[in-house]
CSV table of C-alpha atoms in Angstrom, one decimal:
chain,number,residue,atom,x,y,z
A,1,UNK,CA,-8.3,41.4,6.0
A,2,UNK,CA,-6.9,42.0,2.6
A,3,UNK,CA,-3.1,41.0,2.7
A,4,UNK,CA,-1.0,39.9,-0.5
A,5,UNK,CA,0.8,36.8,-0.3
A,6,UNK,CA,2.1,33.8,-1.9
A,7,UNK,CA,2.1,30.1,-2.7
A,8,UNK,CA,5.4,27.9,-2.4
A,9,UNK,CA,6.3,24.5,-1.4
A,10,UNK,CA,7.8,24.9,2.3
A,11,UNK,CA,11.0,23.5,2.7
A,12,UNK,CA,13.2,22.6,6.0
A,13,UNK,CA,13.7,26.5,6.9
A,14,UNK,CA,10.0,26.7,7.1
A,15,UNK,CA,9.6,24.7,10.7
A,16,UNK,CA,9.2,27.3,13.1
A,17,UNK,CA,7.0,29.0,11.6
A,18,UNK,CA,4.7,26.2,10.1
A,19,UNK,CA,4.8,25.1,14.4
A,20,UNK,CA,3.6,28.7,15.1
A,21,UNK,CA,0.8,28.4,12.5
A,22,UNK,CA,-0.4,25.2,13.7
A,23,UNK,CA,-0.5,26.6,17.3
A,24,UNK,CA,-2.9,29.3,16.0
A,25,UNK,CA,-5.2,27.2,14.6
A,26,UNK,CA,-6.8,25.4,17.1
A,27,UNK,CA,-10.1,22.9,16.1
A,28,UNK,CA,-13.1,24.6,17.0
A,29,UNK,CA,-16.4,23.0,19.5
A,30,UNK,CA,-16.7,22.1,22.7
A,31,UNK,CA,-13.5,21.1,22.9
A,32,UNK,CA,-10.8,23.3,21.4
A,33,UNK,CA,-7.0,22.0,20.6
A,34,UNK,CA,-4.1,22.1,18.7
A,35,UNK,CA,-1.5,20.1,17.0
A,36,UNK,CA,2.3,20.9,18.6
A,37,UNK,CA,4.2,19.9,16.0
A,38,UNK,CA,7.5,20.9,18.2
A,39,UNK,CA,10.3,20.2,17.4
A,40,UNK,CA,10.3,18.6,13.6
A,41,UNK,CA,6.8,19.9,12.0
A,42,UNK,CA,8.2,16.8,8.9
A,43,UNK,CA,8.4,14.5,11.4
A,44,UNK,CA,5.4,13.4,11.1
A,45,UNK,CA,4.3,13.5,7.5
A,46,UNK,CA,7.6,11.3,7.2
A,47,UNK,CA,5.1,8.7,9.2
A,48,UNK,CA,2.3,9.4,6.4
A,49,UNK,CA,3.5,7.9,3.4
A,50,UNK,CA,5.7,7.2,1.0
A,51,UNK,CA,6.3,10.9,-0.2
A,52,UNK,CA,5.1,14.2,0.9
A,53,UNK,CA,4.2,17.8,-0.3
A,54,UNK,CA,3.7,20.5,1.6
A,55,UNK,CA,2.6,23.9,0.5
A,56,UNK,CA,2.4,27.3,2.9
A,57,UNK,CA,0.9,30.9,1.9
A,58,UNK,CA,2.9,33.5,3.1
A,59,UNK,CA,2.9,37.2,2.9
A,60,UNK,CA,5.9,39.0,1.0
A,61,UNK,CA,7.5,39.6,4.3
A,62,UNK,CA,8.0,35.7,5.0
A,63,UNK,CA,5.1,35.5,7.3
A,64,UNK,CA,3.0,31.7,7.0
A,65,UNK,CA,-0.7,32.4,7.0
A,66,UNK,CA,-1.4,29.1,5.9
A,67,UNK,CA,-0.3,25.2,4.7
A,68,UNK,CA,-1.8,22.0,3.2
A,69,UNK,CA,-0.2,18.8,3.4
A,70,UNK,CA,-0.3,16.3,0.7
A,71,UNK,CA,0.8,12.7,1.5
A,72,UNK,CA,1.3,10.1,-1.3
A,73,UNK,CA,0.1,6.6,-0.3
A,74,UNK,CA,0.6,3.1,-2.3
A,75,UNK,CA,-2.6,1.5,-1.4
A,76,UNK,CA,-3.8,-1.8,-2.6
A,77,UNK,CA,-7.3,-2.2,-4.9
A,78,UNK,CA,-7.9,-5.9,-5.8
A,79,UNK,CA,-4.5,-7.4,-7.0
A,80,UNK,CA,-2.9,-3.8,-8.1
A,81,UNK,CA,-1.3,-1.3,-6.5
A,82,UNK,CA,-1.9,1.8,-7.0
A,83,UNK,CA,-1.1,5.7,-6.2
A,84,UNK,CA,-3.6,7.7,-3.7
A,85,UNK,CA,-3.0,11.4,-2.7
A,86,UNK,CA,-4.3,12.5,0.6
A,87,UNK,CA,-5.2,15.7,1.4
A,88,UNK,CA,-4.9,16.8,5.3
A,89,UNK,CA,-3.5,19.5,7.5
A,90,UNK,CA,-5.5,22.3,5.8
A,91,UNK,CA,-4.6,25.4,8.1
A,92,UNK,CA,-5.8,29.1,7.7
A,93,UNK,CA,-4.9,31.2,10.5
A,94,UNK,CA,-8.0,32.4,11.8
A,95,UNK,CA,-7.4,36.4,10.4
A,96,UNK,CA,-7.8,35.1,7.0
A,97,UNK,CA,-10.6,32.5,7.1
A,98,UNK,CA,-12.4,34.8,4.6
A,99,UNK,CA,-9.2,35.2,2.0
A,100,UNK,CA,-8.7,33.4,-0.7
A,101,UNK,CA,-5.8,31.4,0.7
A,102,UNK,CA,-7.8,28.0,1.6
A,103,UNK,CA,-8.9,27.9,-2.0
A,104,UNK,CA,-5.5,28.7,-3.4
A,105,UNK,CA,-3.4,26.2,-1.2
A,106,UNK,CA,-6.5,23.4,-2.3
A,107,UNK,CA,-5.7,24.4,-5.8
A,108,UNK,CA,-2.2,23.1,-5.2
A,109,UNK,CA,-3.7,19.8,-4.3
A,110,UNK,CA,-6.4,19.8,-7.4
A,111,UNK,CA,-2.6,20.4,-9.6
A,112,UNK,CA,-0.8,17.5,-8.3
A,113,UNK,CA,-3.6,15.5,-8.5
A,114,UNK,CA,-4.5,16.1,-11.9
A,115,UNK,CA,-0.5,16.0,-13.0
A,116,UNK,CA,0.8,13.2,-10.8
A,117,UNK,CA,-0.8,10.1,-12.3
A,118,UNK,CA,-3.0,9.7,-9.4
A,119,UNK,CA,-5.3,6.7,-8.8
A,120,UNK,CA,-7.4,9.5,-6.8
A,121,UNK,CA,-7.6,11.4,-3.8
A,122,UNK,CA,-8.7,11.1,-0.4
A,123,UNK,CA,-9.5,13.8,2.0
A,124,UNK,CA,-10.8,12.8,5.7
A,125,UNK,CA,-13.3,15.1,8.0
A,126,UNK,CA,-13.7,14.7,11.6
A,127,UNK,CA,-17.4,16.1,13.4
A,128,UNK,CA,-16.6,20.0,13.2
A,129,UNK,CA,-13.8,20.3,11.2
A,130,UNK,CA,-14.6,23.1,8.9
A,131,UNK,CA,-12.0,23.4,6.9
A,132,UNK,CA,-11.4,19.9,4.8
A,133,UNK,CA,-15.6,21.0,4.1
A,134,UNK,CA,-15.2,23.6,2.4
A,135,UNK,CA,-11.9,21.8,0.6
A,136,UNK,CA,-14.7,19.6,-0.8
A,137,UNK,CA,-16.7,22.5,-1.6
A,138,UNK,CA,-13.9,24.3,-3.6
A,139,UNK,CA,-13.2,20.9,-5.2
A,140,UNK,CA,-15.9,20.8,-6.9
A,141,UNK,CA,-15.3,22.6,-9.6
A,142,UNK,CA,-12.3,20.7,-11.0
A,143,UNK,CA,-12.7,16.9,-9.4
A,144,UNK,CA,-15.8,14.9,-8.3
A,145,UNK,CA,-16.3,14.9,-4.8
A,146,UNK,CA,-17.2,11.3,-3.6
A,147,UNK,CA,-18.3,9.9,-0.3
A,148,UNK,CA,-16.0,7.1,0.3
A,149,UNK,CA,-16.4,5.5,3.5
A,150,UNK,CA,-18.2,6.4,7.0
A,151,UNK,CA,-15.4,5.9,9.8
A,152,UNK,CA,-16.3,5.5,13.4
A,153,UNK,CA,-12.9,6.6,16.0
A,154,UNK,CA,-13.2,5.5,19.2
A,155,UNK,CA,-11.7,6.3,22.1
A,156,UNK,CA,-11.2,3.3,24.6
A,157,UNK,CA,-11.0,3.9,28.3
A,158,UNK,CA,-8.9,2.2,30.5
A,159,UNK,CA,-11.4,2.0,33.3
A,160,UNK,CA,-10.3,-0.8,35.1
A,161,UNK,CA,-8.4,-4.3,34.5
A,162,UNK,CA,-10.5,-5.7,31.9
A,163,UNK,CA,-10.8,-9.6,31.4
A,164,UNK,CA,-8.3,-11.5,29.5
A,165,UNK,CA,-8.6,-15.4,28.6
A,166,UNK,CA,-5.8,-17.7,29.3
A,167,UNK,CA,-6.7,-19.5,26.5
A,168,UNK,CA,-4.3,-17.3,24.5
A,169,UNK,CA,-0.6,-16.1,26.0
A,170,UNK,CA,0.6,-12.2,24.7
A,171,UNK,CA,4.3,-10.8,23.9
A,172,UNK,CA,5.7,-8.6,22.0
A,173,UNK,CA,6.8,-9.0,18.5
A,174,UNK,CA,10.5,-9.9,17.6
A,175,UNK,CA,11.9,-9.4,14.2
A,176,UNK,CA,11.9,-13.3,13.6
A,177,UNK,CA,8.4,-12.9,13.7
A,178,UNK,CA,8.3,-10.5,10.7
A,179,UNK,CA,7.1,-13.1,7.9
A,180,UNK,CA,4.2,-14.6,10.0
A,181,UNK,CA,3.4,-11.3,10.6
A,182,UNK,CA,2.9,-10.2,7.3
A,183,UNK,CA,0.8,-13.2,6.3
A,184,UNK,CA,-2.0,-12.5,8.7
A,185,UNK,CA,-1.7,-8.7,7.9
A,186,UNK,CA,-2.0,-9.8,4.2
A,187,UNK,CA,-5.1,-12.7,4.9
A,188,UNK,CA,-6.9,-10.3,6.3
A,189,UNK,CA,-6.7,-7.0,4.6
A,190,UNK,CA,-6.6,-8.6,1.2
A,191,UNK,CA,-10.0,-7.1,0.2
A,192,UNK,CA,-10.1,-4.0,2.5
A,193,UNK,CA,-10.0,-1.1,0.2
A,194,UNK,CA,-6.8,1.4,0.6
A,195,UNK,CA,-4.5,-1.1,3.0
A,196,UNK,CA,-1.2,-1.2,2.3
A,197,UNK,CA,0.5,-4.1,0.7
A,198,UNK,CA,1.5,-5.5,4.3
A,199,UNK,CA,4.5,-7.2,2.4
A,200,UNK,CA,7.5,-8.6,4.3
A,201,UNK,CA,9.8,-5.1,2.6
A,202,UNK,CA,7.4,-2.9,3.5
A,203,UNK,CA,6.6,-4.0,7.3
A,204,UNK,CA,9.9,-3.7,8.2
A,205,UNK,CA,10.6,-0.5,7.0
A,206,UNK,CA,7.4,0.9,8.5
A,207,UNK,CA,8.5,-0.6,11.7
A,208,UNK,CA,11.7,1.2,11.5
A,209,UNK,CA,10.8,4.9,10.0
A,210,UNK,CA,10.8,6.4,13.7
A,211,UNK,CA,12.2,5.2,17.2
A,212,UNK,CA,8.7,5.8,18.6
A,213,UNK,CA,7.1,3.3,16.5
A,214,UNK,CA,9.2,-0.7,16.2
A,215,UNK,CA,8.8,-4.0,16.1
A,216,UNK,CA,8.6,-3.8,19.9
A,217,UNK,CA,5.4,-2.0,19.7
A,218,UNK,CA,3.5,-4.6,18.2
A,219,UNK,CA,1.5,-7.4,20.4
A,220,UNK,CA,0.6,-10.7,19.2
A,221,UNK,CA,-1.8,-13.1,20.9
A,222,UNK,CA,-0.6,-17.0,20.6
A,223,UNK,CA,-2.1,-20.4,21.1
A,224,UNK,CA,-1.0,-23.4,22.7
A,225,UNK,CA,1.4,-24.1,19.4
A,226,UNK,CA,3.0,-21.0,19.5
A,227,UNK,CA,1.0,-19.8,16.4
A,228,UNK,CA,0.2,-16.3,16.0
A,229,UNK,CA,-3.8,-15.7,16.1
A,230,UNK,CA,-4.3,-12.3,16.9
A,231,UNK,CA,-1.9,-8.9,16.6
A,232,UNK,CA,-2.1,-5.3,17.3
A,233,UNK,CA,-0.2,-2.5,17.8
A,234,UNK,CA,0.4,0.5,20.2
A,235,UNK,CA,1.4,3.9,19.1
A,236,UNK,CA,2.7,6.9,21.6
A,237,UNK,CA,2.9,9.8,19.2
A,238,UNK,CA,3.8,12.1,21.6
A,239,UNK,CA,7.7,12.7,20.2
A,240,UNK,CA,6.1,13.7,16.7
A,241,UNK,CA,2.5,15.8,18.0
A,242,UNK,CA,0.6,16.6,21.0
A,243,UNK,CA,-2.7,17.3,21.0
A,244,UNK,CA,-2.5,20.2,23.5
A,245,UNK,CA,-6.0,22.0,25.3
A,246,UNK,CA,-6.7,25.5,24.3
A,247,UNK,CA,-9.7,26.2,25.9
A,248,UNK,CA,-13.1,24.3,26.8
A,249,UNK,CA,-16.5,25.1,27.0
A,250,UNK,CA,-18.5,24.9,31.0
A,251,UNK,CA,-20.4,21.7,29.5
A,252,UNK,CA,-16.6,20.1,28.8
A,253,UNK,CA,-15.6,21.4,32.3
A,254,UNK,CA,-18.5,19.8,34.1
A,255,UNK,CA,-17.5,16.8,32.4
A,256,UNK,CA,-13.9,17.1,33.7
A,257,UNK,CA,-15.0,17.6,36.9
A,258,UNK,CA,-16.8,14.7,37.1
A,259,UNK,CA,-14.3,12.3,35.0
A,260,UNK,CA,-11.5,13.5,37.6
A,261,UNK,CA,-13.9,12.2,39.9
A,262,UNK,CA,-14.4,8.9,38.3
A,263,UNK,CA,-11.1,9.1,37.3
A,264,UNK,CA,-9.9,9.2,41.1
A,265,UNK,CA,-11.9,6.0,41.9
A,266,UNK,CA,-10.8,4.4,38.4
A,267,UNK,CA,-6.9,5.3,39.1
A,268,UNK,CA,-7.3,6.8,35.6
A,269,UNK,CA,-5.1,10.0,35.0
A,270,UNK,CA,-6.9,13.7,34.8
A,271,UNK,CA,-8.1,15.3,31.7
A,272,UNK,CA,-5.4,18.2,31.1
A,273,UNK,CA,-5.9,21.9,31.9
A,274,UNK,CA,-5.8,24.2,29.8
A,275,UNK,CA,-1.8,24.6,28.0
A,276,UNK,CA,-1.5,21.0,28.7
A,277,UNK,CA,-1.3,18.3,26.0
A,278,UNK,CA,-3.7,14.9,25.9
A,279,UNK,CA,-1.8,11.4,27.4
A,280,UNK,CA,-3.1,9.1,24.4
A,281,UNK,CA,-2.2,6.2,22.5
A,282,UNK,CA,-3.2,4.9,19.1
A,283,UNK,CA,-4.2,1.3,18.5
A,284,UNK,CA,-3.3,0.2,14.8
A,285,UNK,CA,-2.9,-2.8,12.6
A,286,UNK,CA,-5.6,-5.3,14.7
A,287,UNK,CA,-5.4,-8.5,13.1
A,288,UNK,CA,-7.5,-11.7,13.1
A,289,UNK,CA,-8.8,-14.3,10.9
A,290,UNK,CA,-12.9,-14.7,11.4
A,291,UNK,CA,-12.3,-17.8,13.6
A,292,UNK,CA,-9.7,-16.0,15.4
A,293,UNK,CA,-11.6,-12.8,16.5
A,294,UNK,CA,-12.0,-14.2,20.0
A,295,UNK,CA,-8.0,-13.9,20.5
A,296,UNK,CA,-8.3,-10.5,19.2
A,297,UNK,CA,-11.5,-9.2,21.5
A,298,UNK,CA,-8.9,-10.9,24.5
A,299,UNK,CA,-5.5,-9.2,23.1
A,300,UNK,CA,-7.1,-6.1,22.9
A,301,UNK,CA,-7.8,-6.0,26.6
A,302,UNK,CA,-4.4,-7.2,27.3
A,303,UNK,CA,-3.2,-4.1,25.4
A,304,UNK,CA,-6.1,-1.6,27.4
A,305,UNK,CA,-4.4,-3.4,30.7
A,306,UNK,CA,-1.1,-2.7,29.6
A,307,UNK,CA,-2.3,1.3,28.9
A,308,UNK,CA,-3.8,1.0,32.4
A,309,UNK,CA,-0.8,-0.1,33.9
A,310,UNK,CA,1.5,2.6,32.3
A,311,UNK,CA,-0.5,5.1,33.9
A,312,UNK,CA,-0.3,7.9,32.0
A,313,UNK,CA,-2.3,7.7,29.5
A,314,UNK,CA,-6.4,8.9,29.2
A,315,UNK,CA,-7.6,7.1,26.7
A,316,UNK,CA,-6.7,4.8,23.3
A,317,UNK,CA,-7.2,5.8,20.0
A,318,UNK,CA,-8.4,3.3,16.8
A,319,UNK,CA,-10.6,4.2,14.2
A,320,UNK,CA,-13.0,1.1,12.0
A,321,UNK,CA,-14.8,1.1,8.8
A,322,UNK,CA,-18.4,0.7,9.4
A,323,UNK,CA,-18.6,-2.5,7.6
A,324,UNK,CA,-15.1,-3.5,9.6
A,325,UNK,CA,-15.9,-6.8,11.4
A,326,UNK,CA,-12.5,-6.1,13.6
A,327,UNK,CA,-14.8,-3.2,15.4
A,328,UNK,CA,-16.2,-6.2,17.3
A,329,UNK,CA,-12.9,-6.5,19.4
A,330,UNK,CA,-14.2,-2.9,20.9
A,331,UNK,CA,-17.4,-4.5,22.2
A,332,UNK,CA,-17.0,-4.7,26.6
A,333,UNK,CA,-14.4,-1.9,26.4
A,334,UNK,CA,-16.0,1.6,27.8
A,335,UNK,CA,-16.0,4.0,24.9
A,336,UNK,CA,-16.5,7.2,23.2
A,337,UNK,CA,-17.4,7.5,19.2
A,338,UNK,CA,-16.5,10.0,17.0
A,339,UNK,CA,-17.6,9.8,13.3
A,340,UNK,CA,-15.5,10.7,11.0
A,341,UNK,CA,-16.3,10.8,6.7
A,342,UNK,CA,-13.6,9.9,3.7
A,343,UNK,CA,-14.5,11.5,0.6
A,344,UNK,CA,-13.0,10.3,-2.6
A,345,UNK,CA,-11.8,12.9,-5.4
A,346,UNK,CA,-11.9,11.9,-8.5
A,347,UNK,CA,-11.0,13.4,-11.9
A,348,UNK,CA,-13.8,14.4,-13.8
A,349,UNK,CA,-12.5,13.2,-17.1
A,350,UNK,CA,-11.1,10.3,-15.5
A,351,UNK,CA,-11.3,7.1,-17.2
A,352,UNK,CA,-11.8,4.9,-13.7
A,353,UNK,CA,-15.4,3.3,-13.2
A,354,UNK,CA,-17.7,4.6,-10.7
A,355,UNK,CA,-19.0,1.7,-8.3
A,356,UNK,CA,-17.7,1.5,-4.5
A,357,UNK,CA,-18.3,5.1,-5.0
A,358,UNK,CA,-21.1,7.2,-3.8
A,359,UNK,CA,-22.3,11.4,-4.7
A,360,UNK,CA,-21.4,13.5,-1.9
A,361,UNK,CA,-24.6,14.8,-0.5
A,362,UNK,CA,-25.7,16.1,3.0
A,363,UNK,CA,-27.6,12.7,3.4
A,364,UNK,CA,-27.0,9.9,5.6
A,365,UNK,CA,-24.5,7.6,3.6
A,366,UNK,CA,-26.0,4.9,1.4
A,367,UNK,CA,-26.1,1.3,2.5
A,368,UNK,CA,-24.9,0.3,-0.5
A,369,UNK,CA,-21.2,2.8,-0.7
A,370,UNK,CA,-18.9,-0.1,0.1
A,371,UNK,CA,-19.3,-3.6,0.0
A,372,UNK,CA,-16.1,-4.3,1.3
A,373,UNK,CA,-14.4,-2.8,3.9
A,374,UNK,CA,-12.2,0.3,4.0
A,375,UNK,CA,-8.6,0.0,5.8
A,376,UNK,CA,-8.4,2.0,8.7
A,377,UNK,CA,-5.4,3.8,10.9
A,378,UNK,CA,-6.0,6.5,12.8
A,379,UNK,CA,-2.8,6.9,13.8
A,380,UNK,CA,-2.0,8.6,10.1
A,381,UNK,CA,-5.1,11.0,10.2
């Protein structure tokens, strides 16, 4: 479909429509869904960084065909900080797959990346998500196309009451525990590659960007001293996106069947029908020293009992590097992976050295792309 249109930066008077676009663009696979972005499409990108650009194509007539979504990131590298722009929310609606709009709105992002004194820029791609591809495809010709990281997500099942040492007592975090807080967020991601600075400033103000998401929603795990040891924290999204059912395919429905049934002797809630949104959780910010990782593996099934005991909610969502020792926590919980790929884009004629990257290929990822491990949160992608 040959249809003339237009690239912009959206502004406030866009949100209806950039809703309705989103709605018609559902993932494809077994397994189709949307993003409902109702009632504040910003919302969330306010979540995402510290600044954000978003660009629509629309035909003359004020119709959105398609957006991209560019969040700016201060991420630390060693003892610097320094500026990363991610690429995400690539939507087409599905007439104009075959226009030229995906590679005009990626064009935007290969612009600000070029012009906006960018460390470089990040783009990830979940199992069958076509479009951030061929992002990296059009890319090509303007930026090197890098694969950064291989990321496992992992959804955790609240299946039953799962075992929790006393040797350890759990509450929630209180704002007097803010500077403890940031020094085990700080000892731990240190060396993890893209984690934010954790600092005292910038906790709290993550901590108070949207009711959904405080100091309340963090968990710590203490010792006998009253020490923290271990933290994490839980992340209902659903006042800023749903993750709402489209359609599914019989092999899907089969497995609904049979998870209701499971479900029913599990007390875990149903899978949605179709028109109804996903009852999920994210898990972010898990925390531990090496020594400590017991406390963590036992805080994180305090925090699977508490999702069990709210009742509502299918499954948890967190997301680890490959190289992440905090994945170990997972290990006992019933689970589902999902592999996900970060690719870095960097300027061709940039001036920044090449290791802890690796060519983007079709190939299994290299054993040796990351010697350190990448910072992880899900709850962003």
């Amino acid at each position: 479909m040959t249809v003339p249109f237009r690239i912009r930066e959206a502004g406030s008077d866009d949100n209806e429509r950039l809703i309705a676009l989103s709605k018609r663009c559902p993932t494809r696979g077994p397994l189709s869904v949307y993003s409902d972005r109702f009632p504040d499409f910003f919302a969330m990108t306010r979540q995402q960084g510290e600044r954000s650009f978003i660009y629509v194509g629309e035909t003359y007539d004020g119709e959105i065909l398609g957006c991209v979504v560019l969040i700016e990131r201060m991420e630390q590298r060693g003892e610097q900080s320094v500026k990363v722009l991610h690429l995400s929310d690539l939507r087409v609606d599905p007439r104009f797959k075959r226009s030229a709009l995906a590679a005009l709105l990626i064009q935007r992002y290969s612009e600000r990346l070029q012009a906006g004194s960018y460390h470089h820029g990040i783009t990830e791609i979940l199992k069958n998500n076509a479009e951030p591809s061929r992002a990296n495809n059009i890319l090509k010709s303007s930026v090197e196309v890098r694969t950064k990281a291989r990321v496992t997500l992992y959804k955790l099942f609240p299946a039953w009451n799962y075992r929790v040492s006393k040797a350890w007592t759990y509450r929630q975090a209180t704002p007097s525990d803010y500077p403890k807080l940031s020094k085990l967020l700080q000892s731990v991601y240190r060396d993890a590659v893209g984690a934010p600075s954790f600092s005292l400033e910038w906790l709290q103000a993550a901590t108070q960007k949207h009711s959904s998401f405080t100091f309340a929603n963090i968990w710590l795990a203490l010792d006998d001293k009253n020490e923290i040891k271990a933290c994490l924290a839980r992340w209902d999204q659903q006042a800023l996106r749903k993750t709402v059912v489209v359609r599914s395919s019989k092999a899907v429905k089969f497995i609904v069947r049979f998870l209701t049934l499971i479900g029913f002797l599990w007390r875990l809630p149903p899978l949605p029908k179709t028109g109804k949104p996903l009852d999920y959780q994210y898990f972010r910010w898990l925390a531990a020293t090496s020594e400590n990782m017991p406390a963590l593996r036992s805080l994180l099934r305090f925090a699977m009992r508490k999702t069990r005991d709210d009742g509502k909610y299918q499954f948890a969502l967190v997301g680890f590097h490959d190289r992440d020792r905090l994945k170990s926590a997972v290990r006992g919980i019933i689970r589902h992976k999902e592999p996900m790929h970060i690719y870095s884009h960097r300027l061709i004629n940039s001036s920044e050295p090449l290791e802890n990257f690796t060519p983007s290929s079709s190939a299994p990822v290299s054993p040796s792309l990351l010697k350190q491990a990448l910072y992880v949160d899900a709850s962003l992608i």
